[in-house]
Amino acid sequence: MEILKLLWPSLAVIAFSLSAVAVRRWWQLRRNRKADADQAVALAPLAAELGGEVVGADRAAAWSADLRGPLASHVTGFVDKLLQRSKPRYDLALDFRRGPWHVRVAQASMRRQGSRGVIRLQEHRFEVSTARIAPMRLTRRQHTDFLGRSVAPGYLSGWLAAQPLTVARTNAEWLPLRLPPETDHEFAVFANDLAVASRAFTPEALEWLVDQADALPVVIGRFLSLTFENGIVYTTMRGPIDEQTVLPVVDAIVGALDRMPDVRPRHPAAV
């Protein structure tokens, strides 16, 4: 009994601390759910205009989730694991068709420890379903750093040459494709089959992407990267879905696909 009396102040402090953590976590989850609900409402008019729909977490997983998980760059390292406070999950998605192309814009989030408490990280992924072709990736080259200083030609070469999962897990070839000089300055292309990539990335498709990338918001256009893998073309961007940029980004992608002779539309449920 005497021991209990001695420990009681410490036990009370521990109980209070645990209660405070539980209440704070409940409040954060409630706030996040409300934010998702509000965003779904905000996206509904755009979905209706496009003849599509906004779907909730139970149906919101990206088509490419098995190829690249949500917020993958934030859950790979040891430090990332220590800071992680929840599993990444898809919260909502916007589905619609743009011409013959089936499109999904899926939004994911996770809770992570920040310098001033737990924060919510979010990203959204643009996907277009296509007929299956050999894996390839097109990425915008970087000629300056974040301070506007000129950089060497090999700047971010690891990012440019990063292998998609279907290539990495089979140890398949992943080779650079030399583009015409006027577009090789703008984009780096790596592919599993150079003949397929050469036929796909026509001058018309590349010129279209150059024009569209320059017209997109700076952060989106500057870091534009399109991965073609397992019948899906996708690109991932930070933050929640912005209804103002959905169509410009989607139109940039499908406009390029329209100019790529070997790339055809496919229903996402088709095997």
mmCIF file of N, CA and C in Angstrom, residues 28-45 54-57 89-93 107 109 120 122 240 243:
data_model
loop_
_atom_site.group_PDB
_atom_site.id
_atom_site.type_symbol
_atom_site.label_atom_id
_atom_site.label_comp_id
_atom_site.label_asym_id
_atom_site.label_seq_id
_atom_site.Cartn_x
_atom_site.Cartn_y
_atom_site.Cartn_z
ATOM 1 N N GLN A 28 -6.966 14.727 -34.257
ATOM 2 C CA GLN A 28 -6.300 14.779 -35.569
ATOM 3 C C GLN A 28 -7.021 13.914 -36.594
ATOM 4 N N LEU A 29 -7.402 12.702 -36.188
ATOM 5 C CA LEU A 29 -8.108 11.811 -37.106
ATOM 6 C C LEU A 29 -9.461 12.391 -37.499
ATOM 7 N N ARG A 30 -10.138 12.988 -36.536
ATOM 8 C CA ARG A 30 -11.436 13.600 -36.827
ATOM 9 C C ARG A 30 -11.268 14.767 -37.796
ATOM 10 N N ARG A 31 -10.221 15.577 -37.571
ATOM 11 C CA ARG A 31 -9.948 16.710 -38.456
ATOM 12 C C ARG A 31 -9.610 16.226 -39.867
ATOM 13 N N ASN A 32 -8.821 15.160 -39.958
ATOM 14 C CA ASN A 32 -8.452 14.631 -41.279
ATOM 15 C C ASN A 32 -9.665 14.076 -42.015
ATOM 16 N N ARG A 33 -10.539 13.369 -41.281
ATOM 17 C CA ARG A 33 -11.741 12.821 -41.927
ATOM 18 C C ARG A 33 -12.640 13.941 -42.433
ATOM 19 N N LYS A 34 -12.741 15.012 -41.657
ATOM 20 C CA LYS A 34 -13.555 16.140 -42.088
ATOM 21 C C LYS A 34 -12.943 16.804 -43.319
ATOM 22 N N ALA A 35 -11.613 16.934 -43.334
ATOM 23 C CA ALA A 35 -10.947 17.531 -44.492
ATOM 24 C C ALA A 35 -11.192 16.705 -45.743
ATOM 25 N N ASP A 36 -11.140 15.376 -45.616
ATOM 26 C CA ASP A 36 -11.399 14.503 -46.764
ATOM 27 C C ASP A 36 -12.846 14.631 -47.240
ATOM 28 N N ALA A 37 -13.763 14.700 -46.280
ATOM 29 C CA ALA A 37 -15.173 14.844 -46.648
ATOM 30 C C ALA A 37 -15.419 16.173 -47.349
ATOM 31 N N ASP A 38 -14.807 17.241 -46.834
ATOM 32 C CA ASP A 38 -14.953 18.553 -47.462
ATOM 33 C C ASP A 38 -14.350 18.560 -48.865
ATOM 34 N N GLN A 39 -13.233 17.863 -49.021
ATOM 35 C CA GLN A 39 -12.608 17.828 -50.339
ATOM 36 C C GLN A 39 -13.451 17.038 -51.332
ATOM 37 N N ALA A 40 -14.042 15.952 -50.870
ATOM 38 C CA ALA A 40 -14.917 15.175 -51.752
ATOM 39 C C ALA A 40 -16.081 16.031 -52.252
ATOM 40 N N VAL A 41 -16.616 16.838 -51.363
ATOM 41 C CA VAL A 41 -17.696 17.747 -51.752
ATOM 42 C C VAL A 41 -17.196 18.768 -52.775
ATOM 43 N N ALA A 42 -15.983 19.291 -52.551
ATOM 44 C CA ALA A 42 -15.423 20.288 -53.463
ATOM 45 C C ALA A 42 -15.139 19.699 -54.841
ATOM 46 N N LEU A 43 -14.777 18.413 -54.898
ATOM 47 C CA LEU A 43 -14.466 17.769 -56.175
ATOM 48 C C LEU A 43 -15.714 17.281 -56.914
ATOM 49 N N ALA A 44 -16.827 17.174 -56.204
ATOM 50 C CA ALA A 44 -18.042 16.614 -56.805
ATOM 51 C C ALA A 44 -18.508 17.362 -58.054
ATOM 52 N N PRO A 45 -18.527 18.712 -58.066
ATOM 53 C CA PRO A 45 -18.957 19.402 -59.291
ATOM 54 C C PRO A 45 -18.077 19.079 -60.503
ATOM 55 N N VAL A 54 -16.561 10.745 -57.447
ATOM 56 C CA VAL A 54 -15.574 10.749 -56.370
ATOM 57 C C VAL A 54 -15.848 9.523 -55.505
ATOM 58 N N VAL A 55 -14.834 8.699 -55.265
ATOM 59 C CA VAL A 55 -15.028 7.489 -54.474
ATOM 60 C C VAL A 55 -14.256 7.608 -53.169
ATOM 61 N N GLY A 56 -14.768 6.926 -52.139
ATOM 62 C CA GLY A 56 -14.169 6.990 -50.819
ATOM 63 C C GLY A 56 -13.036 6.012 -50.624
ATOM 64 N N ALA A 57 -12.545 5.947 -49.376
ATOM 65 C CA ALA A 57 -11.338 5.181 -49.071
ATOM 66 C C ALA A 57 -11.460 3.706 -49.424
ATOM 67 N N ARG A 89 -2.298 5.431 -46.664
ATOM 68 C CA ARG A 89 -3.559 4.896 -47.168
ATOM 69 C C ARG A 89 -4.157 5.854 -48.170
ATOM 70 N N TYR A 90 -4.954 5.297 -49.064
ATOM 71 C CA TYR A 90 -5.673 6.124 -50.024
ATOM 72 C C TYR A 90 -6.989 6.564 -49.404
ATOM 73 N N ASP A 91 -7.267 7.860 -49.488
ATOM 74 C CA ASP A 91 -8.429 8.435 -48.819
ATOM 75 C C ASP A 91 -9.605 8.667 -49.760
ATOM 76 N N LEU A 92 -9.312 9.056 -50.991
ATOM 77 C CA LEU A 92 -10.374 9.303 -51.970
ATOM 78 C C LEU A 92 -9.769 9.296 -53.362
ATOM 79 N N ALA A 93 -10.620 9.187 -54.360
ATOM 80 C CA ALA A 93 -10.146 9.206 -55.743
ATOM 81 C C ALA A 93 -11.215 9.824 -56.632
ATOM 82 N N GLN A 107 -5.802 10.043 -54.103
ATOM 83 C CA GLN A 107 -5.131 10.831 -53.057
ATOM 84 C C GLN A 107 -4.826 9.964 -51.845
ATOM 85 N N SER A 109 -2.557 9.608 -47.904
ATOM 86 C CA SER A 109 -2.017 10.369 -46.785
ATOM 87 C C SER A 109 -1.427 9.432 -45.741
ATOM 88 N N ARG A 120 0.418 15.729 -41.235
ATOM 89 C CA ARG A 120 -0.198 14.856 -42.248
ATOM 90 C C ARG A 120 0.480 15.089 -43.588
ATOM 91 N N GLN A 122 0.527 14.310 -47.612
ATOM 92 C CA GLN A 122 -0.428 13.918 -48.650
ATOM 93 C C GLN A 122 0.238 13.951 -50.022
ATOM 94 N N PRO A 240 -2.649 17.509 -51.608
ATOM 95 C CA PRO A 240 -3.971 16.991 -51.978
ATOM 96 C C PRO A 240 -4.323 17.343 -53.418
ATOM 97 N N GLU A 243 -8.435 20.837 -57.673
ATOM 98 C CA GLU A 243 -9.369 20.770 -58.812
ATOM 99 C C GLU A 243 -8.975 21.701 -59.949
#
